[in-house]
CSV table of C-alpha atoms in Angstrom, one decimal:
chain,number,residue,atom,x,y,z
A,1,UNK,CA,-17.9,-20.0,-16.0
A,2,UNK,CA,-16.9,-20.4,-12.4
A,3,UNK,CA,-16.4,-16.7,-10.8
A,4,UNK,CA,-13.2,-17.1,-8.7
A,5,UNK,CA,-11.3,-14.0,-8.9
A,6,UNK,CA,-12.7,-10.1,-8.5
A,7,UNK,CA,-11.6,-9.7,-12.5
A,8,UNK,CA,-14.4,-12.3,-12.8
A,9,UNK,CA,-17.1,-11.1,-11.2
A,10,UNK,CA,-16.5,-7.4,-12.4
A,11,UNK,CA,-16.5,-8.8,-16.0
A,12,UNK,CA,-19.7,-10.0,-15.1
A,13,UNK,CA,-21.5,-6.9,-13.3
A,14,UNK,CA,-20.6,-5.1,-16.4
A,15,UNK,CA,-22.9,-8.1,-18.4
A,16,UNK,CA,-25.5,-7.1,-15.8
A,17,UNK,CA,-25.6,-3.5,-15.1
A,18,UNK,CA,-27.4,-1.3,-16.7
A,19,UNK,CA,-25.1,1.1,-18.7
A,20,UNK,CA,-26.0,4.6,-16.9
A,21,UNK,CA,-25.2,2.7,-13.2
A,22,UNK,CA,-22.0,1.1,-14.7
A,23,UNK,CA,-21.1,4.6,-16.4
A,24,UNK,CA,-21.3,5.9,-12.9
A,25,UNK,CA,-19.5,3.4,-11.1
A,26,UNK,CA,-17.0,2.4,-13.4
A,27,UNK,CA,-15.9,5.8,-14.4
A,28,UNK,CA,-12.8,7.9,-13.6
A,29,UNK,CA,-11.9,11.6,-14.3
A,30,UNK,CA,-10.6,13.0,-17.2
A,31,UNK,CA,-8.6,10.6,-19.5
A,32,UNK,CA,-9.1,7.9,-16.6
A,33,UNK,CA,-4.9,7.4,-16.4
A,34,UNK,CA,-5.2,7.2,-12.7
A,35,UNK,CA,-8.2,5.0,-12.8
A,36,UNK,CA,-5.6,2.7,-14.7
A,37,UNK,CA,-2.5,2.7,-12.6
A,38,UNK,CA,-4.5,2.3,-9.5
A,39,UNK,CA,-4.8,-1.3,-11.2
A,40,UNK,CA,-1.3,-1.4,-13.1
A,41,UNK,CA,0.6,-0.2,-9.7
A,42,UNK,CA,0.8,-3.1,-8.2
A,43,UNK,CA,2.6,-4.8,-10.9
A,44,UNK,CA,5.5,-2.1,-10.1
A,45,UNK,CA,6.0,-4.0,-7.0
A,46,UNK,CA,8.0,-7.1,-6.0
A,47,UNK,CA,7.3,-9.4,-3.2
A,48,UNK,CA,10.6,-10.6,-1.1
A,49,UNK,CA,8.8,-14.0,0.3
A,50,UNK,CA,10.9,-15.7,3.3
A,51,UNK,CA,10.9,-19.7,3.0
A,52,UNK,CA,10.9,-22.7,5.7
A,53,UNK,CA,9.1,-20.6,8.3
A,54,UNK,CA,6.4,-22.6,10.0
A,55,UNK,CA,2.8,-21.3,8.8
A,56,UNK,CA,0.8,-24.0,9.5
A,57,UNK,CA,-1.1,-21.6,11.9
A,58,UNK,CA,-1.6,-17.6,10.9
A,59,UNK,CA,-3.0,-15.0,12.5
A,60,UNK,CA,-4.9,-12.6,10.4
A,61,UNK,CA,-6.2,-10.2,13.1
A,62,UNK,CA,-5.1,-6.7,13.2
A,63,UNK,CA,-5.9,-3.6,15.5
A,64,UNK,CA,-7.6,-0.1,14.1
A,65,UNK,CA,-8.7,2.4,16.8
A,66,UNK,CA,-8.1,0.0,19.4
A,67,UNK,CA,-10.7,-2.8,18.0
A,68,UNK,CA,-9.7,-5.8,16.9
A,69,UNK,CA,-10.7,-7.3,13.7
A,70,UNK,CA,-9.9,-10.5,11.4
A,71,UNK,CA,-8.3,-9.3,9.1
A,72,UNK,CA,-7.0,-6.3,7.7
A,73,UNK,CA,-9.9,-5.1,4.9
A,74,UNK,CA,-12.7,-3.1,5.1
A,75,UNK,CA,-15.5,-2.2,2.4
A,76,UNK,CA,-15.0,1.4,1.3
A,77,UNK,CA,-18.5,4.2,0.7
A,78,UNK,CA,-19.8,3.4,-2.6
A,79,UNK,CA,-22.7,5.8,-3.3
A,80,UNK,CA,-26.4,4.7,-4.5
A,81,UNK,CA,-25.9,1.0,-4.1
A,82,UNK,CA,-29.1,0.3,-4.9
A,83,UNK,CA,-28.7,0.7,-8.5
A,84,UNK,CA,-26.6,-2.4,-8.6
A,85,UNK,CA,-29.0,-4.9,-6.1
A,86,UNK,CA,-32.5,-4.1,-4.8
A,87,UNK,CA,-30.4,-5.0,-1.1
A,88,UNK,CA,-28.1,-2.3,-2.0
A,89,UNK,CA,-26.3,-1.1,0.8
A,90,UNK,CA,-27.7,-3.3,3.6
A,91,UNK,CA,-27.0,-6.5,1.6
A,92,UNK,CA,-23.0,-5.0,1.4
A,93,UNK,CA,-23.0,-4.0,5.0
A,94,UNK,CA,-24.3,-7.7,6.3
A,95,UNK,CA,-21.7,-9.0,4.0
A,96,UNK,CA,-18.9,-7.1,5.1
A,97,UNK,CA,-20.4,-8.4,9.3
A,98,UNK,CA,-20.2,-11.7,8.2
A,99,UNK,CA,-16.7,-11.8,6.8
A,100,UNK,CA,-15.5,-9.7,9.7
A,101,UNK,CA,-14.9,-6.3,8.1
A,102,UNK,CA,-15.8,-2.9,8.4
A,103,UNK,CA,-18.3,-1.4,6.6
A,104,UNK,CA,-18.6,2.2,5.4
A,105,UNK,CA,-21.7,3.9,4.2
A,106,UNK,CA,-21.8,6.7,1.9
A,107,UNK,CA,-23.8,9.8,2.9
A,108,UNK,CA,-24.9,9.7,-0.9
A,109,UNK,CA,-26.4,6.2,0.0
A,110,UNK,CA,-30.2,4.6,-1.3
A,111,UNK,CA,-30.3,2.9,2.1
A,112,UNK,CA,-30.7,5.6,5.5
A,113,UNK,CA,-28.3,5.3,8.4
A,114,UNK,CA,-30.8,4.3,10.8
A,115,UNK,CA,-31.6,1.1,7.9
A,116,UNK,CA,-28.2,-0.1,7.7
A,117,UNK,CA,-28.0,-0.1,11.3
A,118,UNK,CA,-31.1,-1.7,12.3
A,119,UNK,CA,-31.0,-4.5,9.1
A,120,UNK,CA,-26.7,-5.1,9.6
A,121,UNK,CA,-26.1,-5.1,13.6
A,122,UNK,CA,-23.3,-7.2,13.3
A,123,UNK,CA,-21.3,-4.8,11.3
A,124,UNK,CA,-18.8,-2.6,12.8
A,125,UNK,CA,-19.6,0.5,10.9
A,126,UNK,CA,-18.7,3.3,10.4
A,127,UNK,CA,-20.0,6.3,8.2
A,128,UNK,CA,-19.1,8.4,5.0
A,129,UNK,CA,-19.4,12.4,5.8
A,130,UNK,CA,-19.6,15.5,3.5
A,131,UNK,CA,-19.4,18.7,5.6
A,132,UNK,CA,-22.1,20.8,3.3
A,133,UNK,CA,-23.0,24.3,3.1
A,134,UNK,CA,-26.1,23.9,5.0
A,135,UNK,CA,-24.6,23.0,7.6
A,136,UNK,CA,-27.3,22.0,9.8
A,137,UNK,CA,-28.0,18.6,6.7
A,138,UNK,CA,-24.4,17.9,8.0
A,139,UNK,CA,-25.1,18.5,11.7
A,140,UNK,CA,-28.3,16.2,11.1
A,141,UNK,CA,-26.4,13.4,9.8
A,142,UNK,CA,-24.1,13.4,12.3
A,143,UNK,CA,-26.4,13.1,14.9
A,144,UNK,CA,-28.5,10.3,13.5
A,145,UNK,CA,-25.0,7.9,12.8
A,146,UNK,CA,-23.9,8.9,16.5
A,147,UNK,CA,-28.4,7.5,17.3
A,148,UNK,CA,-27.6,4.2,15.2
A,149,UNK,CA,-24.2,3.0,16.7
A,150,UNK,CA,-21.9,4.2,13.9
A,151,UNK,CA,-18.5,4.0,15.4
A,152,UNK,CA,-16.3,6.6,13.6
A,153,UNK,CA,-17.0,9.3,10.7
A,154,UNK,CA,-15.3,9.2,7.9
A,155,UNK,CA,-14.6,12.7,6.2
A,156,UNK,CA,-13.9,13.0,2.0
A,157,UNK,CA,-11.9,16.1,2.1
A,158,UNK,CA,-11.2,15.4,-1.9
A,159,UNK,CA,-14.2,16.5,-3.3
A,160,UNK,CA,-14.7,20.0,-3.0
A,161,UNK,CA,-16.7,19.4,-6.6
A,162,UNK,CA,-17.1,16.4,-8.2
A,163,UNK,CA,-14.4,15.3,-10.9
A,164,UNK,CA,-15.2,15.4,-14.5
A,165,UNK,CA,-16.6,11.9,-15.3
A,166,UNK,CA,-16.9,11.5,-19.1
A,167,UNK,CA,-19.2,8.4,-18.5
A,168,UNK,CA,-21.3,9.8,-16.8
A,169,UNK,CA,-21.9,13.2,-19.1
A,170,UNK,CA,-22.3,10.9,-21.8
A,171,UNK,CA,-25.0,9.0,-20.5
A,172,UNK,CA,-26.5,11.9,-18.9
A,173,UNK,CA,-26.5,10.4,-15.3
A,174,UNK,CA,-29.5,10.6,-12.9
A,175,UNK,CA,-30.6,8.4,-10.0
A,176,UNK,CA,-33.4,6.1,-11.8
A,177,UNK,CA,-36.9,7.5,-10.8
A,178,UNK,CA,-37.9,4.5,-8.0
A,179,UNK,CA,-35.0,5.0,-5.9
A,180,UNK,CA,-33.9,8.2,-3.9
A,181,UNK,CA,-30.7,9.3,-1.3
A,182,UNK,CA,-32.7,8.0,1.4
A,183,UNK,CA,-30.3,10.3,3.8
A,184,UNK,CA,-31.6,12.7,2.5
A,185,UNK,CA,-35.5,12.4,2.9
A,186,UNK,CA,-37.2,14.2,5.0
A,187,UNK,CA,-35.0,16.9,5.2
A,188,UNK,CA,-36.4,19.1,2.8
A,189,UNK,CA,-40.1,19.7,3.2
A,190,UNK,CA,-39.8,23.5,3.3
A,191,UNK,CA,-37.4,23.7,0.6
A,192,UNK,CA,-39.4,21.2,-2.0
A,193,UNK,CA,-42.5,21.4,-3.5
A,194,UNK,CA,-44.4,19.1,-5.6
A,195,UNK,CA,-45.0,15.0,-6.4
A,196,UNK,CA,-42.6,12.8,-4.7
A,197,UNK,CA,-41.0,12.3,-7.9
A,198,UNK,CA,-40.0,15.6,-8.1
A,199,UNK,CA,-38.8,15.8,-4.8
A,200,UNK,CA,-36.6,12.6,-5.6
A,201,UNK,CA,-34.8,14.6,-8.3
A,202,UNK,CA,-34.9,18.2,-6.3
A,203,UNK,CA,-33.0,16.1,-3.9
A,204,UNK,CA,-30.3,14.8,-6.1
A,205,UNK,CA,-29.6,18.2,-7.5
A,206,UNK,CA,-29.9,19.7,-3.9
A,207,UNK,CA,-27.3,17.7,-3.1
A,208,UNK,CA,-25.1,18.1,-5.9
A,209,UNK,CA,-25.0,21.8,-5.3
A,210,UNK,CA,-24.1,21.3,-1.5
A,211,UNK,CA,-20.4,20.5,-2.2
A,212,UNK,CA,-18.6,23.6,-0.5
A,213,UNK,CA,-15.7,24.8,-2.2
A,214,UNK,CA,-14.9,26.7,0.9
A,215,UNK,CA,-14.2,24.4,3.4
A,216,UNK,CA,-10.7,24.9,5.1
A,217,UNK,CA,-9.1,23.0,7.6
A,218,UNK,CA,-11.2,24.9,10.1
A,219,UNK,CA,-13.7,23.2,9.3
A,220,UNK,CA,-11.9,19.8,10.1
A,221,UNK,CA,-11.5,21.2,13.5
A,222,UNK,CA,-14.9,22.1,14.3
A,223,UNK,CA,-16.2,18.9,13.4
A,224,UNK,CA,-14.1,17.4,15.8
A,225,UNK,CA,-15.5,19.7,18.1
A,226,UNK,CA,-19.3,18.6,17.5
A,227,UNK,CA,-19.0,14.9,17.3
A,228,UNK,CA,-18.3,12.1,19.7
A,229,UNK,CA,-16.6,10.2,17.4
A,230,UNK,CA,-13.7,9.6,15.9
A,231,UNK,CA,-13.1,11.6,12.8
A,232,UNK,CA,-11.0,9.6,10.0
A,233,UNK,CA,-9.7,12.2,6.7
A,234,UNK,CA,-10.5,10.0,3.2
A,235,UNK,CA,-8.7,11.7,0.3
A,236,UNK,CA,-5.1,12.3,2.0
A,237,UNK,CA,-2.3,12.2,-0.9
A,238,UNK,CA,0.4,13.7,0.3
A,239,UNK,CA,2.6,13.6,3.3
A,240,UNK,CA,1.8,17.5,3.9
A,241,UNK,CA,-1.8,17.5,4.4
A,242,UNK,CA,-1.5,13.9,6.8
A,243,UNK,CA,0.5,16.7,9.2
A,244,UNK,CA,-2.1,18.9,8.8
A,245,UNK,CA,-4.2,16.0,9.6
A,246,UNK,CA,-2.6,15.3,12.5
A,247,UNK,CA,-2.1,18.7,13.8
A,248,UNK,CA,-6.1,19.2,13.5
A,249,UNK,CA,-6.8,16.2,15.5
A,250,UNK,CA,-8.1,13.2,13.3
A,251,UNK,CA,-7.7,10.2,14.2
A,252,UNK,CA,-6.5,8.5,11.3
A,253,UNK,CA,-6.2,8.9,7.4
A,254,UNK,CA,-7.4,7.1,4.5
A,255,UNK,CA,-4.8,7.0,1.7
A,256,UNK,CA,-6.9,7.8,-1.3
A,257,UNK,CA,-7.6,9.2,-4.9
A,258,UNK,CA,-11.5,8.7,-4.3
A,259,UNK,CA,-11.2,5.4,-7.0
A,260,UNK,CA,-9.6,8.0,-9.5
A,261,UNK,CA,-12.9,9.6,-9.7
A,262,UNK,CA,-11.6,13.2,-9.0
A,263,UNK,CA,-8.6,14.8,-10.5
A,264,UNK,CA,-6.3,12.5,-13.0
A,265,UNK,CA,-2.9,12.1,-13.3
A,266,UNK,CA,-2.9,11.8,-9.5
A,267,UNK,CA,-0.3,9.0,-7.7
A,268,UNK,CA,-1.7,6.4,-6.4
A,269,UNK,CA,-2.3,5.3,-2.4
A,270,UNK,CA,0.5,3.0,-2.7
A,271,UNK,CA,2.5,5.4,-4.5
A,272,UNK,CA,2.6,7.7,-1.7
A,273,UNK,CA,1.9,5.7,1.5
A,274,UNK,CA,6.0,5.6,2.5
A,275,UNK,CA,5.9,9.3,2.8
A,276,UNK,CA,2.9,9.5,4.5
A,277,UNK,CA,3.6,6.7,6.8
A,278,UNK,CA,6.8,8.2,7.6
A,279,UNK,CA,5.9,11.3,8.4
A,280,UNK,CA,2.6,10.5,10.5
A,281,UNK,CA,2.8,6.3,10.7
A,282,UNK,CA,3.5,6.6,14.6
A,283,UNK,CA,1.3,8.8,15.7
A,284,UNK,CA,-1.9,8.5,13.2
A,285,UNK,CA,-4.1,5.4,11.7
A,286,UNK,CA,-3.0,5.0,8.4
A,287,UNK,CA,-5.3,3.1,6.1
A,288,UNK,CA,-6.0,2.5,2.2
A,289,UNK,CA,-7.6,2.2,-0.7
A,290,UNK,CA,-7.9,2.0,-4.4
A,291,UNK,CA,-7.1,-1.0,-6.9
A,292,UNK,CA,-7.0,-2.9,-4.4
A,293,UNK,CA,-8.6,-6.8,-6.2
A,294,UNK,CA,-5.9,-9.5,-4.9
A,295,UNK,CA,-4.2,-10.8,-1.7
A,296,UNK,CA,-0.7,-9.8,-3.1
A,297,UNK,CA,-2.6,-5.6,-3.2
A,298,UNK,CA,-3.3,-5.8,0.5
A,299,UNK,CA,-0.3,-7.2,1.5
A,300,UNK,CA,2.3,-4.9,-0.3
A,301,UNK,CA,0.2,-2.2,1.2
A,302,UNK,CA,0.5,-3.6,4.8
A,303,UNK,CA,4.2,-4.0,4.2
A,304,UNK,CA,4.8,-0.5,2.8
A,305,UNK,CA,2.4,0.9,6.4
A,306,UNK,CA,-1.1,0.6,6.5
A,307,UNK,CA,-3.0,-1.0,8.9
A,308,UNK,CA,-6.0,-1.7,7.3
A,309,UNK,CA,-6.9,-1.2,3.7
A,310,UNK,CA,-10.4,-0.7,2.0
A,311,UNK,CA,-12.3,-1.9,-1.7
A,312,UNK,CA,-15.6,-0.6,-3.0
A,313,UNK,CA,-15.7,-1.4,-6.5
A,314,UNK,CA,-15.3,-5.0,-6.1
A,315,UNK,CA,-18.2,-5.2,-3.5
A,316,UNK,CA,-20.5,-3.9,-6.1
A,317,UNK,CA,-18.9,-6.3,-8.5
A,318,UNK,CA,-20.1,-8.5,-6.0
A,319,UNK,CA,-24.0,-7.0,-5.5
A,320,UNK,CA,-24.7,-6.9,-8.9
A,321,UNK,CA,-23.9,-10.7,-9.8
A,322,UNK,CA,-25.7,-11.7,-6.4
A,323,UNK,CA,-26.7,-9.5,-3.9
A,324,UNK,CA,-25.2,-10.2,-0.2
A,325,UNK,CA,-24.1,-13.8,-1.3
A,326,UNK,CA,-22.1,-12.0,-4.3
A,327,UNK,CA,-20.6,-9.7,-1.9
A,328,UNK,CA,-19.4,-12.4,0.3
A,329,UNK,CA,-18.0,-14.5,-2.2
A,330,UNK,CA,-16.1,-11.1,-2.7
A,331,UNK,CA,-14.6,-10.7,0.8
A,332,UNK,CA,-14.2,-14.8,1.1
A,333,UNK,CA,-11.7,-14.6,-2.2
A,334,UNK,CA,-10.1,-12.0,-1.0
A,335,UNK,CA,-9.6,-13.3,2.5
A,336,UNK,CA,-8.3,-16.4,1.2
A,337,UNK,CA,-6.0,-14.9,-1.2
A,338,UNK,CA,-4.7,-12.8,1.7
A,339,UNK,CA,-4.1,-16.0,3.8
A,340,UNK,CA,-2.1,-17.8,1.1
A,341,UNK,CA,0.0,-14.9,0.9
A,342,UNK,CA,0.4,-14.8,4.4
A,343,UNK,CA,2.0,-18.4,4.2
A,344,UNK,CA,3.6,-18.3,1.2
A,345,UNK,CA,5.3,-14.9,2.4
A,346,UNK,CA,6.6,-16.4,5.3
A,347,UNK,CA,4.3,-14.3,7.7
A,348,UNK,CA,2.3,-15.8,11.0
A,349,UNK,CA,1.0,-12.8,12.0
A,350,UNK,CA,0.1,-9.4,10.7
A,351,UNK,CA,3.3,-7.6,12.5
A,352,UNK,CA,5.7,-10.4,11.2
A,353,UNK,CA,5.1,-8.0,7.5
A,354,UNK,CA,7.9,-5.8,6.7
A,355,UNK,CA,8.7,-3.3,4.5
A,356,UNK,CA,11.9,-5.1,3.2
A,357,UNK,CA,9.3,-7.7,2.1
A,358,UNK,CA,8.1,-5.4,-1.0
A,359,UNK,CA,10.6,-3.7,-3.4
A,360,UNK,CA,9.7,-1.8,-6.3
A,361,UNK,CA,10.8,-3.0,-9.4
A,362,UNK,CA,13.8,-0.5,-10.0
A,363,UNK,CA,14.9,-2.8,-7.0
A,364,UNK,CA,16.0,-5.4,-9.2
A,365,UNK,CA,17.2,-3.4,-12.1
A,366,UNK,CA,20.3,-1.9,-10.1
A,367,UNK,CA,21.3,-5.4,-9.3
């Protein structure tokens, strides 16, 4: 069968994958509603096209922290990437370079920083952040993505602990033996003892236990304090922490339910963009992600505010049918899907998208 739409290269990557890996990557929290309506939420929402505009030329670029890009997608942190394609995370990042988006790398990554940069130099990229208890693994990392050209940091402030992921207590989840959070090595040579297989698993669960409940929005604010870069808040759900957000300093927000992998029952990103846009739109980055497998997704999310929005699942879709070239078949479906909408919505350019252009479907119901 021809693969030409993400549904059909996920159903695939689930023939492929072995089940621990798709357990993990697959999985939501709890009774996995959210992980559901991140997919069924854009059915709630209908598209308002405009006809007999010229389209016969578009223009798909779009501006985040003053870079230009071509067009508005980006390939979200996916941890341990490797467990999908021996490339892993250097396969997705040269994929994302090639099709002109951004790629994010997961501090929880089987690929280093200084890799991914060296092996993807095209890539505009930018880097995945946990602020730990030791702080000086956090200090560590940011210094070495500043060294290797990353160009912004992007902080989960959702995951204080990890959700409850049925999948993955099922299957009993561990990182397979031959690969390790390669982030990570090095760090820990007075802290770990024994065969390097042992340190491989001493620092998975090192890790695990480094998640700091305590983290405030202090903490936001001296990170913005230490690094050079620009500091980006992934995990943002409601239109009172986005003015926190902004009052600390960051530079832009990522609308997001961390792929329904945390707390369930949650709204979705385009559930709660309006109020987020409306509150910070004008002054903040606003970006998102979750569901998002269609050009008709990234469009209603432009129109309801976001400037650029972000898919990881469906790049490892992508890397466990075929590597980099799966991956870019991936971005290429998506871009093109995006495109059509573009004309068939009556839109030139990325600022010719309005909100008027997506109703929800209560809309039509007080007709």
């Amino acid at each position: 069968m021809s693969l030409v739409c993400v549904a059909d290269y996920e159903t695939k990557a689930k023939e492929l994958l072995e089940k621990s890996a798709l357990g993990y990557y697959a999985s939501g929290a709890g009774d996995e509603f959210s992980l559901k309506l991140n997919k069924n939420i854009f059915q709630k929402y209908r598209l308002r096209p405009r006809c007999l505009v010229d389209v016969s030329s578009i223009d798909l670029t779009c501006k985040v922290l003053n870079k230009t890009f071509e067009w508005p997608l980006g390939v979200s942190p996916t941890a341990m990437q490797r467990m999908a394609h021996p490339d892993g995370e250097v396969a997705n990042a040269r994929a994302a370079g090639k099709l002109g988006s951004i790629f994010i790398l997961s501090t929880i990554a089987t690929t280093s920083v200084e890799e991914v940069a060296e092996k993807a130099p095209n890539t505009t990229k930018w880097f995945q952040l946990y602020i730990y208890k030791d702080r000086i693994i956090t200090e560590n990392l940011i210094r070495r993505a500043e060294k290797a050209g990353f160009e912004a940091l992007v902080l989960t402030v959702d995951a204080p602990v990890f959700g409850a992921r049925r999948a993955d207590m099922r299957n009993k989840f561990e990182l397979p033996s031959h690969l390790s959070l390669k982030n990570f090595n090095g760090l820990f040579a007075n802290s770990l003892n024994g065969d390097s297989d042992n340190e491989i698993s001493g620092i998975n669960a090192y890790v695990s236990k480094q998640f700091d409940p305590t983290l405030t929005w202090k903490s936001v604010e001296w990170l913005i304090k230490f690094t050079k870069l620009p500091v980006i808040v992934k995990g943002i759900l409601t239109k009172e922490d986005a003015i926190l957000a902004k009052n600390y300093g960051c530079s832009g927000i990522i609308v997001s339910n961390h792929g329904a992998r945390q707390i369930d029952t949650v709204p979705t990103a385009l559930e709660v963009l309006p109020e987020i846009v409306k509150s910070v739109g004008h002054e903040l980055t606003i970006m998102a992600d979750g569901g998002f497998s269609n050009g008709t997704d990234i469009f209603k999310a432009l129109a309801m505010g976001a400037k650029m929005v972000f898919v990881g699942r469906p790049c490892l879709w992508g890397l466990a049918v075929d590597g980099q070239n799966g991956v870019e078949s991936i971005l290429r479906i998506l871009k093109q899907d995006f495109e059509k909408t573009m004309r068939l919505m009556g839109c030139r350019k990325i600022s010719d998208i309005s909100k008027e252009m997506v109703v929800h479907e209560s809309f039509y119901a007080k007709l």
